[in-house]
Coordinates of C-alpha atoms in Angstrom, one line a residue:
M18 CA -21.4 33.0 -55.5
T19 CA -17.8 32.2 -56.6
A20 CA -16.3 33.8 -53.5
N21 CA -18.7 31.9 -51.3
L22 CA -17.8 28.6 -53.0
V23 CA -14.0 29.0 -53.0
P24 CA -13.4 26.4 -50.2
V25 CA -15.5 23.8 -52.1
M26 CA -13.9 24.6 -55.4
I27 CA -10.4 24.2 -53.9
V28 CA -11.3 20.7 -52.6
A29 CA -12.7 19.8 -56.1
L30 CA -9.5 21.1 -57.9
T31 CA -7.3 19.0 -55.6
G32 CA -9.3 15.9 -56.5
E33 CA -9.5 14.7 -60.1
P34 CA -7.5 17.5 -61.9
G35 CA -4.7 16.9 -59.3
F36 CA -3.9 20.5 -58.3
S37 CA -1.9 21.0 -55.2
V38 CA -3.7 23.0 -52.4
T39 CA -1.4 26.0 -53.2
G40 CA -2.0 25.7 -56.9
A41 CA -5.8 25.5 -56.4
G42 CA -5.8 28.5 -54.1
A43 CA -3.7 30.5 -56.6
L44 CA -6.1 29.6 -59.5
M45 CA -9.2 30.7 -57.5
T46 CA -7.4 33.9 -56.4
A47 CA -6.7 34.6 -60.1
S48 CA -10.4 33.9 -60.9
L49 CA -11.6 36.3 -58.2
L50 CA -9.1 39.0 -59.3
V51 CA -10.1 38.9 -63.0
C52 CA -13.7 39.0 -61.8
A53 CA -13.0 42.2 -59.8
V54 CA -11.0 43.8 -62.7
T55 CA -13.7 43.0 -65.2
C56 CA -16.4 44.4 -62.9
L57 CA -14.5 47.7 -62.7
L58 CA -13.7 47.9 -66.4
T59 CA -17.3 47.3 -67.4
S60 CA -19.0 49.4 -64.7
R61 CA -19.2 52.6 -66.7
W62 CA -20.7 50.7 -69.7
S63 CA -23.2 49.0 -67.3
A64 CA -24.2 52.3 -65.8
R65 CA -24.9 53.8 -69.2
S66 CA -26.6 51.9 -72.0
G67 CA -24.8 48.5 -72.1
R68 CA -26.0 46.7 -69.0
Y69 CA -28.0 44.1 -71.0
I70 CA -25.1 43.3 -73.3
V71 CA -22.7 43.1 -70.3
A72 CA -25.1 40.9 -68.4
R73 CA -25.7 38.5 -71.2
A74 CA -22.1 38.3 -72.3
G75 CA -20.9 37.9 -68.7
L76 CA -23.4 35.1 -67.8
G77 CA -22.7 33.4 -71.1
L78 CA -18.9 33.4 -70.5
T79 CA -19.5 32.3 -66.9
A80 CA -21.6 29.3 -68.0
M81 CA -19.1 28.4 -70.7
G82 CA -15.9 28.8 -68.5
F83 CA -17.2 26.9 -65.5
G84 CA -18.9 24.3 -67.7
V85 CA -15.6 23.6 -69.4
A86 CA -13.8 23.4 -66.0
A87 CA -16.5 21.0 -64.8
F88 CA -16.6 18.5 -67.7
V89 CA -13.4 18.7 -69.6
P90 CA -10.7 16.7 -67.7
S91 CA -7.7 18.6 -68.9
V92 CA -5.5 20.8 -66.6
P93 CA -5.0 23.6 -69.2
M94 CA -8.7 23.6 -70.0
V95 CA -9.6 23.7 -66.3
V96 CA -7.3 26.7 -65.8
A97 CA -8.7 28.5 -68.9
G98 CA -12.2 27.7 -67.9
V99 CA -11.9 28.9 -64.3
V100 CA -10.3 32.2 -65.4
L101 CA -12.9 32.7 -68.1
G102 CA -15.6 32.0 -65.6
G103 CA -14.2 34.8 -63.4
V104 CA -14.1 37.2 -66.3
G105 CA -17.8 36.5 -67.1
A106 CA -18.8 36.8 -63.5
G107 CA -17.3 40.2 -63.3
G108 CA -19.5 41.4 -66.1
A109 CA -22.6 39.8 -64.4
V110 CA -22.0 41.5 -61.1
S111 CA -21.3 44.8 -62.8
A112 CA -24.6 44.8 -64.7
G113 CA -26.5 43.6 -61.6
G114 CA -25.0 46.2 -59.4
A115 CA -25.8 49.0 -61.9
A116 CA -29.4 47.8 -62.0
L117 CA -29.8 48.2 -58.3
G118 CA -29.4 52.0 -58.7
A119 CA -32.5 52.2 -60.9
L120 CA -34.8 50.7 -58.2
R121 CA -36.9 53.1 -56.2
N122 CA -36.0 51.7 -52.8
P123 CA -32.2 50.9 -52.5
D124 CA -32.4 49.6 -49.0
R125 CA -35.2 47.1 -49.7
A126 CA -33.6 46.1 -53.0
S127 CA -30.2 45.5 -51.4
G128 CA -31.8 43.5 -48.6
I129 CA -33.7 41.2 -51.1
N130 CA -30.5 40.9 -53.1
G131 CA -28.5 39.8 -50.1
F132 CA -31.3 37.4 -49.0
T133 CA -31.4 35.8 -52.4
N134 CA -27.7 35.4 -52.6
R135 CA -27.5 33.8 -49.1
A136 CA -30.4 31.5 -49.8
I137 CA -28.9 30.2 -53.1
V138 CA -25.5 29.8 -51.5
S139 CA -27.1 27.8 -48.7
V140 CA -28.9 25.5 -51.1
V141 CA -25.8 25.0 -53.2
L142 CA -23.6 24.3 -50.2
F143 CA -26.2 21.6 -49.2
V144 CA -26.5 20.0 -52.6
I145 CA -22.7 19.8 -53.4
P146 CA -21.9 17.3 -50.6
V147 CA -24.9 15.2 -51.5
L148 CA -23.7 15.0 -55.1
G149 CA -20.0 14.7 -54.1
A150 CA -17.6 17.6 -54.0
G151 CA -16.2 17.0 -57.4
M152 CA -15.6 19.3 -60.5
G153 CA -19.0 18.5 -61.9
S154 CA -20.9 19.6 -58.8
A155 CA -18.6 22.5 -57.7
F156 CA -18.3 24.2 -61.1
G157 CA -21.2 22.5 -63.0
L158 CA -23.8 23.9 -60.6
L159 CA -22.5 27.4 -60.9
A160 CA -22.4 27.1 -64.7
G161 CA -26.0 25.9 -64.6
L162 CA -27.0 28.9 -62.4
A163 CA -25.3 31.3 -64.8
L164 CA -27.1 29.7 -67.7
A165 CA -30.5 30.0 -65.9
A166 CA -29.8 33.6 -65.0
L167 CA -29.0 34.3 -68.7
F168 CA -32.8 34.0 -69.4
T169 CA -33.7 36.6 -66.8
T170 CA -31.5 39.5 -68.0
G171 CA -34.4 41.1 -69.7
W172 CA -35.9 41.8 -66.3
L173 CA -33.0 44.1 -65.3
P174 CA -34.3 47.6 -64.7
D175 CA -32.8 50.1 -67.1
R176 CA -31.3 53.5 -66.1
P177 CA -33.8 56.3 -65.6
A178 CA -34.8 57.7 -69.0
P179 CA -34.4 61.4 -69.6
E180 CA -37.6 63.5 -69.7
V181 CA -38.2 65.6 -72.8
G182 CA -39.7 69.0 -72.1
A183 CA -41.9 71.2 -74.2
T184 CA -38.9 72.9 -75.8
G185 CA -37.7 69.5 -77.0
E186 CA -34.7 69.6 -74.7
S187 CA -34.0 66.6 -72.6
S188 CA -33.1 66.6 -68.9
A189 CA -32.5 63.6 -66.8
V190 CA -34.7 64.7 -64.0
S191 CA -35.5 61.2 -62.9
A192 CA -31.8 60.4 -62.5
T193 CA -29.9 61.4 -59.4
P194 CA -28.2 64.7 -59.9
T195 CA -24.4 64.5 -60.0
S196 CA -22.2 66.9 -58.2
R197 CA -18.6 67.2 -57.2
T198 CA -19.5 66.2 -53.6
T199 CA -21.3 63.1 -54.9
T200 CA -18.3 62.2 -57.0
V201 CA -16.0 62.5 -54.0
A202 CA -18.5 60.5 -51.9
G203 CA -18.7 57.8 -54.6
F204 CA -14.9 57.4 -54.8
G205 CA -14.6 57.5 -51.1
L206 CA -17.2 54.8 -50.7
L207 CA -15.3 52.5 -53.1
V208 CA -12.0 53.0 -51.2
C209 CA -13.7 52.5 -47.8
F210 CA -15.5 49.4 -49.0
A211 CA -12.3 47.8 -50.3
L212 CA -10.6 48.4 -46.9
W213 CA -13.6 47.2 -45.0
A214 CA -13.6 44.0 -47.1
L215 CA -10.0 43.5 -46.2
S216 CA -10.7 43.9 -42.5
E217 CA -13.8 41.6 -42.6
D218 CA -12.4 38.8 -44.7
S219 CA -9.1 38.8 -42.8
L220 CA -10.9 37.7 -39.7
W221 CA -12.9 35.1 -41.7
A222 CA -9.7 33.7 -43.3
V223 CA -8.3 32.8 -39.9
A224 CA -11.6 32.0 -38.1
A225 CA -11.1 28.3 -38.3
T226 CA -7.4 28.2 -37.2
M227 CA -8.1 30.9 -34.5
G228 CA -11.0 28.8 -33.2
A229 CA -8.9 25.7 -33.0
E230 CA -5.8 27.2 -31.5
Q231 CA -7.2 29.8 -29.2
A232 CA -10.7 28.5 -28.3
R233 CA -10.2 24.8 -28.7
L234 CA -13.1 24.6 -31.2
D235 CA -13.2 21.3 -33.1
E236 CA -14.3 20.7 -36.7
T237 CA -17.9 20.0 -35.7
G238 CA -18.1 23.3 -33.9
M239 CA -16.7 25.2 -36.8
G240 CA -19.2 23.5 -39.1
L241 CA -22.0 24.7 -36.8
V242 CA -20.5 28.2 -36.9
L243 CA -20.6 28.2 -40.7
S244 CA -24.2 27.0 -40.8
L245 CA -25.5 29.4 -38.2
S246 CA -23.5 32.3 -39.7
T247 CA -25.3 31.7 -43.0
L248 CA -28.6 31.6 -41.2
G249 CA -27.8 34.8 -39.4
G250 CA -27.0 36.4 -42.8
L251 CA -30.4 35.3 -44.1
I252 CA -32.2 36.7 -41.2
A253 CA -30.3 40.0 -41.4
S254 CA -31.0 40.5 -45.1
A255 CA -34.6 39.5 -44.7
L256 CA -35.1 42.1 -42.0
V257 CA -33.6 44.8 -44.2
G258 CA -35.7 43.8 -47.1
L259 CA -38.9 43.9 -45.0
A260 CA -38.1 47.1 -43.2
G261 CA -37.1 49.0 -46.3
P262 CA -36.6 52.7 -45.5
R263 CA -38.5 52.6 -42.2
L264 CA -35.3 52.2 -40.1
G265 CA -33.4 54.8 -42.0
R266 CA -30.0 54.0 -43.5
T267 CA -27.2 55.7 -41.6
A268 CA -28.3 54.9 -38.0
P269 CA -28.5 51.1 -38.5
L270 CA -25.3 51.1 -40.6
V271 CA -23.4 52.9 -37.8
V272 CA -24.8 50.6 -35.1
A273 CA -23.9 47.5 -37.2
L274 CA -20.3 48.7 -37.8
V275 CA -19.7 49.7 -34.2
A276 CA -21.0 46.4 -32.9
G277 CA -19.1 44.5 -35.6
G278 CA -15.8 46.2 -34.6
A279 CA -16.4 45.3 -31.0
L280 CA -17.0 41.7 -31.9
K281 CA -13.8 41.6 -33.9
L282 CA -11.9 42.7 -30.8
L283 CA -13.6 40.0 -28.7
A284 CA -13.0 37.3 -31.3
G285 CA -9.2 37.9 -31.0
S286 CA -9.3 37.3 -27.2
V287 CA -12.1 34.9 -26.3
T288 CA -10.9 31.4 -25.3
D289 CA -14.1 29.6 -24.4
P290 CA -15.3 27.5 -27.4
G291 CA -19.0 28.3 -26.7
W292 CA -18.5 32.0 -26.5
Y293 CA -16.2 32.0 -29.5
M294 CA -19.0 30.5 -31.5
V295 CA -21.5 33.1 -30.3
V296 CA -19.1 35.9 -31.1
V297 CA -18.3 34.7 -34.6
I298 CA -21.9 34.0 -35.5
A299 CA -23.0 37.5 -34.2
W300 CA -20.2 39.2 -36.0
N301 CA -21.1 37.4 -39.3
T302 CA -24.7 38.4 -39.0
L303 CA -23.7 42.1 -38.4
Y304 CA -21.3 41.8 -41.3
M305 CA -24.2 40.9 -43.7
L306 CA -26.2 43.8 -42.3
S307 CA -23.4 46.3 -42.9
F308 CA -22.7 44.9 -46.4
I309 CA -26.4 45.3 -47.4
Y310 CA -26.6 48.9 -46.2
I311 CA -23.3 49.9 -47.9
I312 CA -24.6 48.4 -51.2
A313 CA -27.7 50.5 -50.6
V314 CA -25.6 53.6 -50.1
A315 CA -23.8 53.0 -53.4
A316 CA -27.1 52.5 -55.2
A317 CA -28.6 55.7 -53.7
L318 CA -25.7 57.9 -54.8
D319 CA -26.6 57.7 -58.4
A320 CA -29.7 56.2 -60.0
S321 CA -27.8 55.2 -63.2
G322 CA -25.7 52.7 -61.1
K323 CA -22.5 54.7 -61.5
W324 CA -21.3 53.6 -58.0
S325 CA -23.3 50.4 -57.4
A326 CA -21.8 48.8 -60.6
P327 CA -18.2 48.8 -59.4
V328 CA -18.8 48.4 -55.7
L329 CA -18.6 44.6 -55.7
G330 CA -15.5 44.7 -57.8
V331 CA -13.6 46.8 -55.2
Y332 CA -14.9 44.5 -52.5
L333 CA -13.4 41.5 -54.2
I334 CA -10.1 43.4 -54.6
G335 CA -10.0 44.0 -50.9
S336 CA -11.1 40.5 -50.1
S337 CA -8.5 38.9 -52.3
F338 CA -5.7 40.2 -50.1
A339 CA -7.4 39.3 -46.8
P340 CA -6.0 35.8 -46.4
V341 CA -2.4 37.1 -46.6
F342 CA -3.1 40.1 -44.4
G343 CA -4.9 38.1 -41.7
T344 CA -2.5 35.2 -41.5
S345 CA 0.6 37.5 -41.6
I346 CA -0.6 39.7 -38.6
S347 CA -1.8 36.7 -36.6
A348 CA 1.5 34.8 -37.2
A349 CA 3.7 37.8 -36.3
A350 CA 1.8 39.3 -33.4
G351 CA -1.0 36.9 -32.3
Y352 CA -4.7 36.7 -32.6
T353 CA -5.4 39.4 -29.9
T354 CA -3.4 41.9 -31.9
L355 CA -5.1 40.9 -35.1
G356 CA -8.5 41.5 -33.5
A357 CA -7.4 44.9 -32.3
V358 CA -6.0 45.9 -35.7
L359 CA -9.2 44.8 -37.5
A360 CA -11.5 46.5 -35.0
G361 CA -9.4 49.7 -35.3
M362 CA -9.8 49.6 -39.1
T363 CA -13.6 49.3 -38.7
F364 CA -13.8 52.2 -36.2
V365 CA -11.7 54.5 -38.5
L366 CA -13.7 53.6 -41.6
L367 CA -16.9 54.2 -39.7
I368 CA -16.6 58.0 -39.9
P369 CA -16.3 58.4 -43.7
I370 CA -18.9 55.7 -44.3
A371 CA -21.4 57.4 -42.0
L372 CA -20.9 60.8 -43.7
I373 CA -21.2 59.2 -47.2
S374 CA -24.4 57.5 -46.1
R375 CA -25.9 60.7 -44.9
H376 CA -25.0 62.3 -48.2
S377 CA -26.7 59.4 -50.1
V378 CA -29.9 60.1 -48.2
R379 CA -29.9 63.8 -49.1
T380 CA -29.0 63.0 -52.7
E381 CA -31.8 60.5 -53.0
A382 CA -34.3 62.9 -51.4
T383 CA -33.2 65.7 -53.9
A384 CA -33.7 63.4 -56.9
A385 CA -37.2 62.4 -55.6
R386 CA -38.2 66.0 -55.1
R387 CA -37.1 67.0 -58.6
A388 CA -38.9 64.1 -60.1
A389 CA -42.1 65.1 -58.3
E390 CA -41.7 68.7 -59.4
T391 CA -41.4 67.6 -63.0
E392 CA -44.5 65.3 -62.7
F393 CA -46.6 68.1 -61.1
P394 CA -45.0 71.4 -62.3
Q395 CA -45.9 74.5 -60.4
A396 CA -47.0 76.3 -63.6
A397 CA -49.7 73.7 -64.1
I398 CA -51.0 74.3 -60.6
V399 CA -51.1 78.1 -61.1

């Protein structure tokens, strides 16, 4: 939510508190970075026994921090509040990410998660201009959402409980079995996801300037692109949520990544404003599709949430460097080169992500088979 509302928050910070654009951007970057770091630091705790504490503490700090920023008109308090809100948000996404791993259908759960996020973002982005893009609306609404979510933390699914056998020994048969291969796959996915975030958000960071300078797209056209991109993300996440495992996981993820890479290449060279809008909207829709499936891969690797807890943290780390990366390449070599570089990154990352996705399917199937064998032991049948 914070990442999606950054443009609105920067406008609010440059208003009543009187921050410069650079200062407001630096403050929001700091908030996102501490969010990512907190997510990574609390991920192991969330994956074990502390997800309820992490969720409640995180949402409480988010509500407090952004509430102070919204309603206390003091620059030091605004700075402290925005940073504190980022710390709390990191704990919230860590606990929520870990909980995804405990759900039986990671693909459907990730799709519903993405749809809910996009839907709430759309509503908030509609409400803020109506109320006026000030501190009270930009930060106050997010504080209110965090406070409301605080009362739902008891619904978070817990990690699978170990089964106790006849000998009194416990074995976590319902949890996904861990192995060296799964550990390598998990770390590989985190690295790939951070680099993929860098490539995706680098294009988004320059989408407006590239549209204006290269495709002669005006502000009205860019506003339409933003609205339809959000709609495309809603449709993509809804389709994944409805389809669940029926489409598989690896095949649709590979198709989305290949098509997304091709659209990045096109975005850097298309000069017609109408075609530019089509390319960016289609790319943004496929971005959401890929994002959902990668989250599902992380959730399927370990039912305790060992990999789905930190996955949003590493995404934010990659995303935080995207504006500098995207603007630097476009300024030095042009938009066509930027499109080629970002497309190349996607095609290279496609190979390890596809291999990790296939491993996640096998890991999930192994865990389900072991759970079934425990529920209906062969000895009982004999």
